[in-house]
Each structure stands twice: as C-alpha cells, then as structure tokens.
GROMACS .gro file of C-alpha atoms in nm:
model
  225
    1MET     CA    1  -2.700  -2.583   0.848
    2SER     CA    2  -2.671  -2.932   0.726
    3SER     CA    3  -3.042  -2.981   0.615
    4MET     CA    4  -3.009  -2.576   0.479
    5SER     CA    5  -2.918  -2.585   0.083
    6ALA     CA    6  -2.641  -2.386  -0.037
    7LEU     CA    7  -2.921  -2.110  -0.190
    8GLU     CA    8  -3.030  -2.096   0.260
    9VAL     CA    9  -2.748  -2.030   0.379
   10ALA     CA   10  -2.650  -1.802   0.143
   11LYS     CA   11  -2.944  -1.643   0.203
   12ALA     CA   12  -2.879  -1.621   0.553
   13ILE     CA   13  -2.529  -1.475   0.489
   14ARG     CA   14  -2.679  -1.209   0.305
   15LEU     CA   15  -2.864  -1.136   0.645
   16SER     CA   16  -2.625  -1.093   0.854
   17ILE     CA   17  -2.351  -0.903   0.604
   18SER     CA   18  -2.640  -0.693   0.438
   19SER     CA   19  -2.756  -0.673   0.146
   20ALA     CA   20  -2.608  -0.388   0.018
   21ARG     CA   21  -2.235  -0.550   0.089
   22ILE     CA   22  -2.330  -0.863  -0.111
   23SER     CA   23  -2.502  -0.643  -0.385
   24THR     CA   24  -2.184  -0.579  -0.566
   25TYR     CA   25  -2.012  -0.963  -0.540
   26GLU     CA   26  -2.435  -1.043  -0.662
   27ASN     CA   27  -2.360  -0.841  -0.905
   28ALA     CA   28  -2.096  -0.978  -1.041
   29ALA     CA   29  -2.235  -1.284  -1.059
   30ARG     CA   30  -2.522  -1.210  -1.248
   31THR     CA   31  -2.326  -1.073  -1.454
   32VAL     CA   32  -2.160  -1.408  -1.586
   33GLY     CA   33  -2.476  -1.613  -1.487
   34ARG     CA   34  -2.454  -1.743  -1.163
   35GLY     CA   35  -2.648  -1.734  -0.835
   36LEU     CA   36  -2.668  -1.515  -0.447
   37ASP     CA   37  -2.449  -1.918  -0.390
   38GLU     CA   38  -2.167  -1.859  -0.608
   39ALA     CA   39  -2.168  -1.446  -0.481
   40ILE     CA   40  -2.089  -1.564  -0.187
   41THR     CA   41  -1.878  -1.803  -0.215
   42LEU     CA   42  -1.691  -1.506  -0.456
   43TYR     CA   43  -1.749  -1.247  -0.123
   44ALA     CA   44  -1.536  -1.514   0.074
   45TRP     CA   45  -1.289  -1.511  -0.195
   46ASN     CA   46  -1.210  -1.194  -0.181
   47ALA     CA   47  -1.220  -1.217   0.192
   48LEU     CA   48  -0.977  -1.416   0.095
   49VAL     CA   49  -0.705  -1.233  -0.145
   50SER     CA   50  -0.708  -0.932   0.112
   51ALA     CA   51  -0.609  -1.141   0.369
   52ALA     CA   52  -0.322  -1.273   0.160
   53PHE     CA   53  -0.200  -0.983   0.059
   54LEU     CA   54  -0.133  -0.854   0.435
   55THR     CA   55   0.218  -1.007   0.406
   56PRO     CA   56   0.343  -0.816   0.085
   57LEU     CA   57   0.192  -0.463   0.163
   58HIS     CA   58   0.349  -0.525   0.564
   59LEU     CA   59   0.665  -0.562   0.421
   60CYS     CA   60   0.673  -0.345   0.087
   61GLU     CA   61   0.562  -0.095   0.322
   62VAL     CA   62   0.838  -0.149   0.621
   63ILE     CA   63   1.131  -0.147   0.347
   64VAL     CA   64   1.070   0.101   0.147
   65ARG     CA   65   0.963   0.344   0.366
   66ASN     CA   66   1.322   0.256   0.575
   67GLY     CA   67   1.510   0.385   0.231
   68VAL     CA   68   1.359   0.737   0.206
   69ALA     CA   69   1.367   0.772   0.618
   70ASP     CA   70   1.771   0.704   0.521
   71ALA     CA   71   1.708   0.966   0.280
   72ILE     CA   72   1.547   1.194   0.493
   73ALA     CA   73   1.809   1.129   0.731
   74SER     CA   74   2.167   1.178   0.527
   75VAL     CA   75   1.966   1.549   0.470
   76TYR     CA   76   1.840   1.607   0.758
   77GLY     CA   77   2.004   1.437   1.019
   78PRO     CA   78   1.939   1.213   1.244
   79GLU     CA   79   1.678   1.315   1.430
   80TRP     CA   80   1.489   1.394   1.089
   81PRO     CA   81   1.130   1.490   1.234
   82TRP     CA   82   1.281   1.741   1.472
   83SER     CA   83   1.456   1.915   1.226
   84PRO     CA   84   1.316   2.280   1.163
   85GLY     CA   85   1.547   2.193   0.775
   86PHE     CA   86   1.282   1.917   0.723
   87GLU     CA   87   0.964   2.056   0.853
   88GLN     CA   88   0.994   2.402   0.636
   89SER     CA   89   1.054   2.198   0.396
   90LEU     CA   90   0.734   1.936   0.391
   91PRO     CA   91   0.448   2.188   0.175
   92ASN     CA   92   0.140   2.374   0.353
   93VAL     CA   93  -0.087   2.257   0.245
   94THR     CA   94  -0.504   2.287   0.282
   95GLY     CA   95  -0.844   2.142   0.201
   96PRO     CA   96  -0.950   1.777   0.241
   97VAL     CA   97  -0.593   1.611   0.130
   98PHE     CA   98  -0.369   1.478   0.344
   99LYS     CA   99  -0.118   1.726   0.496
  100PRO     CA  100   0.193   1.621   0.604
  101LYS     CA  101   0.285   1.928   0.818
  102GLN     CA  102  -0.010   1.794   1.016
  103GLU     CA  103   0.119   1.418   0.999
  104LEU     CA  104   0.487   1.487   1.127
  105ALA     CA  105   0.390   1.644   1.395
  106ARG     CA  106   0.054   1.425   1.523
  107ALA     CA  107   0.365   1.190   1.510
  108ARG     CA  108   0.613   1.367   1.683
  109GLN     CA  109   0.353   1.461   2.018
  110LYS     CA  110   0.295   1.042   2.052
  111CYS     CA  111   0.691   0.931   2.013
  112GLY     CA  112   1.024   0.983   2.136
  113THR     CA  113   1.290   0.875   1.921
  114THR     CA  114   1.325   0.866   1.483
  115GLY     CA  115   1.219   0.499   1.508
  116ALA     CA  116   0.877   0.533   1.639
  117VAL     CA  117   0.753   0.832   1.472
  118ILE     CA  118   0.868   0.628   1.128
  119ALA     CA  119   0.639   0.330   1.264
  120GLU     CA  120   0.394   0.597   1.342
  121LEU     CA  121   0.367   0.795   0.955
  122LYS     CA  122   0.135   0.663   0.724
  123PHE     CA  123   0.189   0.514   0.448
  124VAL     CA  124   0.063   0.843   0.203
  125PHE     CA  125   0.309   1.038   0.421
  126TRP     CA  126   0.626   0.794   0.248
  127GLU     CA  127   0.414   0.793  -0.027
  128LYS     CA  128   0.440   1.180  -0.073
  129MET     CA  129   0.789   1.193  -0.073
  130PHE     CA  130   0.836   1.114  -0.334
  131THR     CA  131   0.640   1.460  -0.548
  132LYS     CA  132   0.837   1.686  -0.731
  133ARG     CA  133   1.000   1.907  -0.446
  134PHE     CA  134   1.211   1.668  -0.282
  135GLU     CA  135   1.385   1.569  -0.588
  136GLY     CA  136   1.655   1.870  -0.608
  137ARG     CA  137   1.746   1.835  -0.182
  138ILE     CA  138   1.685   1.397  -0.192
  139TRP     CA  139   1.607   1.171  -0.446
  140ALA     CA  140   1.916   1.330  -0.713
  141PRO     CA  141   2.162   1.293  -0.449
  142TYR     CA  142   2.012   0.965  -0.290
  143LEU     CA  143   1.707   0.753  -0.491
  144TYR     CA  144   2.048   0.546  -0.627
  145ARG     CA  145   2.222   0.480  -0.310
  146PHE     CA  146   1.897   0.415  -0.135
  147PHE     CA  147   1.668   0.240  -0.350
  148PRO     CA  148   2.060   0.059  -0.570
  149ASN     CA  149   1.842  -0.187  -0.752
  150LEU     CA  150   1.678   0.043  -0.957
  151GLU     CA  151   1.792   0.076  -1.339
  152LYS     CA  152   2.024   0.343  -1.415
  153CYS     CA  153   1.935   0.443  -1.788
  154PHE     CA  154   1.668   0.603  -1.673
  155THR     CA  155   1.654   0.951  -1.465
  156VAL     CA  156   1.632   0.986  -1.097
  157SER     CA  157   1.316   1.194  -1.239
  158ALA     CA  158   1.148   0.940  -1.377
  159HIS     CA  159   1.178   0.707  -1.100
  160ARG     CA  160   1.014   0.894  -0.867
  161ALA     CA  161   0.697   0.971  -1.034
  162LYS     CA  162   0.724   0.598  -1.128
  163ILE     CA  163   0.770   0.542  -0.726
  164ALA     CA  164   0.528   0.759  -0.647
  165ALA     CA  165   0.242   0.638  -0.875
  166ASP     CA  166   0.341   0.294  -0.739
  167LEU     CA  167   0.305   0.390  -0.456
  168GLU     CA  168  -0.049   0.522  -0.488
  169GLN     CA  169  -0.134   0.196  -0.667
  170ILE     CA  170  -0.063  -0.060  -0.379
  171ARG     CA  171  -0.202   0.186  -0.101
  172LEU     CA  172  -0.529   0.231  -0.234
  173LEU     CA  173  -0.518  -0.142  -0.243
  174ARG     CA  174  -0.463  -0.138   0.117
  175ASN     CA  175  -0.691   0.122   0.171
  176ARG     CA  176  -0.983  -0.084   0.033
  177ILE     CA  177  -0.859  -0.451   0.228
  178ALA     CA  178  -0.861  -0.172   0.557
  179HIS     CA  179  -1.190  -0.113   0.483
  180HIS     CA  180  -1.315  -0.452   0.386
  181GLU     CA  181  -1.363  -0.364   0.016
  182PRO     CA  182  -1.412  -0.547  -0.285
  183ILE     CA  183  -1.105  -0.594  -0.454
  184PHE     CA  184  -1.229  -0.883  -0.691
  185SER     CA  185  -1.226  -0.657  -1.020
  186ARG     CA  186  -0.891  -0.575  -0.965
  187ASN     CA  187  -0.576  -0.657  -1.150
  188LEU     CA  188  -0.468  -0.818  -0.827
  189ARG     CA  189  -0.172  -1.006  -1.041
  190SER     CA  190  -0.094  -0.682  -1.117
  191ASP     CA  191  -0.105  -0.532  -0.780
  192PHE     CA  192   0.119  -0.780  -0.692
  193ALA     CA  193   0.375  -0.713  -0.919
  194VAL     CA  194   0.414  -0.333  -0.819
  195ILE     CA  195   0.423  -0.457  -0.442
  196GLN     CA  196   0.757  -0.709  -0.579
  197ARG     CA  197   0.940  -0.434  -0.743
  198LEU     CA  198   0.905  -0.163  -0.516
  199THR     CA  199   1.053  -0.408  -0.207
  200GLU     CA  200   1.331  -0.479  -0.504
  201THR     CA  201   1.406  -0.157  -0.555
  202ARG     CA  202   1.536  -0.171  -0.228
  203CYS     CA  203   1.629  -0.509  -0.149
  204ALA     CA  204   1.694  -0.744  -0.396
  205VAL     CA  205   1.664  -1.081  -0.131
  206SER     CA  206   1.409  -0.900   0.092
  207ALA     CA  207   1.185  -0.944  -0.233
  208ASP     CA  208   1.297  -1.304  -0.278
  209TRP     CA  209   1.229  -1.356   0.044
  210MET     CA  210   0.918  -1.208   0.089
  211ASN     CA  211   0.728  -1.391  -0.247
  212GLY     CA  212   0.857  -1.746  -0.092
  213GLN     CA  213   0.629  -1.563   0.206
  214GLN     CA  214   0.349  -1.481   0.015
  215GLN     CA  215   0.045  -1.648  -0.096
  216VAL     CA  216  -0.101  -1.432  -0.224
  217MET     CA  217  -0.110  -1.611  -0.665
  218SER     CA  218  -0.184  -1.913  -0.573
  219THR     CA  219  -0.494  -1.803  -0.392
  220VAL     CA  220  -0.530  -1.562  -0.694
  221ALA     CA  221  -0.541  -1.887  -0.918
  222THR     CA  222  -0.850  -2.002  -0.654
  223LYS     CA  223  -1.060  -1.776  -0.824
  224PRO     CA  224  -1.440  -1.930  -0.796
  225PHE     CA  225  -1.511  -1.663  -1.181
   0.00000   0.00000   0.00000
C-alpha cells in the first residue's frame, strides 16, 4: 500500500465502500475544485465527527428522558407505563407514522419495571411527549419543576414547542449518524448547541460536565474543506 498513490488508495476505498455512497462526498469535493482523494478524506472526517456526537447525544437523551419520565410519574404514579389513564392519554394514530401506544405496549412486553421501560422506549417517544396534547395535564404543572433552568419569562407553551422542535432536530441527526449517512453539510455547531441547551434545561452541572467530555467541537474544527 505504501507504493500506491493517494488517488489509487482513494479509488480502492471507493470500490470497497461503493461509488453510490462516495458520490455525495465526491460531489461536495468537486464543487470546491477538489478530487476523489479529498472526497475520501471528507468521508473519513464525517465518520469521525459522527462518532464524536455519540457521547453528547447519549447523555442528552438519557437526561431529558429522565425529566420527562419524572413528569409523567408525577401525574400517573411511579408505575405509569401500566397506568390505563396514561395509556388512554396517548393518541390513536393510524398510517405510516410513529404510534406511541404501540411503542409503549412493545416496551412493556419486554420489560418488567418502569426503569427498564424508560430505557427501552425509542427517542421519538420522548419527543412526542412534548406535543400540545400533553401541555395541560403534564407540562403546565410540571415543566419548570423537572426542567428548572428554562427561562421563566417565556410561557410553558412556548418552551414546550421549542423543546419539541429541538428534540426533533437532534433525533434526525442521531438517525443519520446511526445509518452512517452524511452530516457534513449540516450546521454541526448549531446541532451541538441544541444538545447543550436541552441538557442544561434539566441540569446545568450535567451540561457543563458533558461539555468537558465531548470532542465534537474540536473535530468540527478539523473539517477538511
């Protein structure tokens, strides 16, 4: 391999990874006058920055979902996954969209404790708990208790809608990373700021600690072009 040129190495990598997958990176390189070898460098960087995001995404998801679970428990009790009232509060959804009732039933079938259900439920379940239907019963009385660092000058409704939008943004980022998709064209500094903001609403100390663990920003700074 040491006798191969950078272009030969890049061609071999493109062949093994597939032209279809590399084409997105080649197109990005081509628009700024770069070649295949630099497209491969961008591909490698995309993988590195994706990996760097996993730690803050993990911490944010766990911290936020615990806040949501605490709020639900305040209304429906500590065994809320088995509460008929909570189950009935979930929407009846049809079609090819996320179905919270089915997701809750799936998690309950696999798990015997509330803690295990919390860990089993998909990220999107927690995101959908910030839809307007839960505002009166859950968020009006409990939003500021379990997300105490939200600014009190804004309404519960405004905060709820903003958190829902923020969670959707980072869930879509998380899904792209999980499926090894390109994220290099995203505003990754903004994505990280959203993760940081969501975490801080629940616990500023945890947000500061997370910031000390992450390597996202240093990796973003090394983007090839």
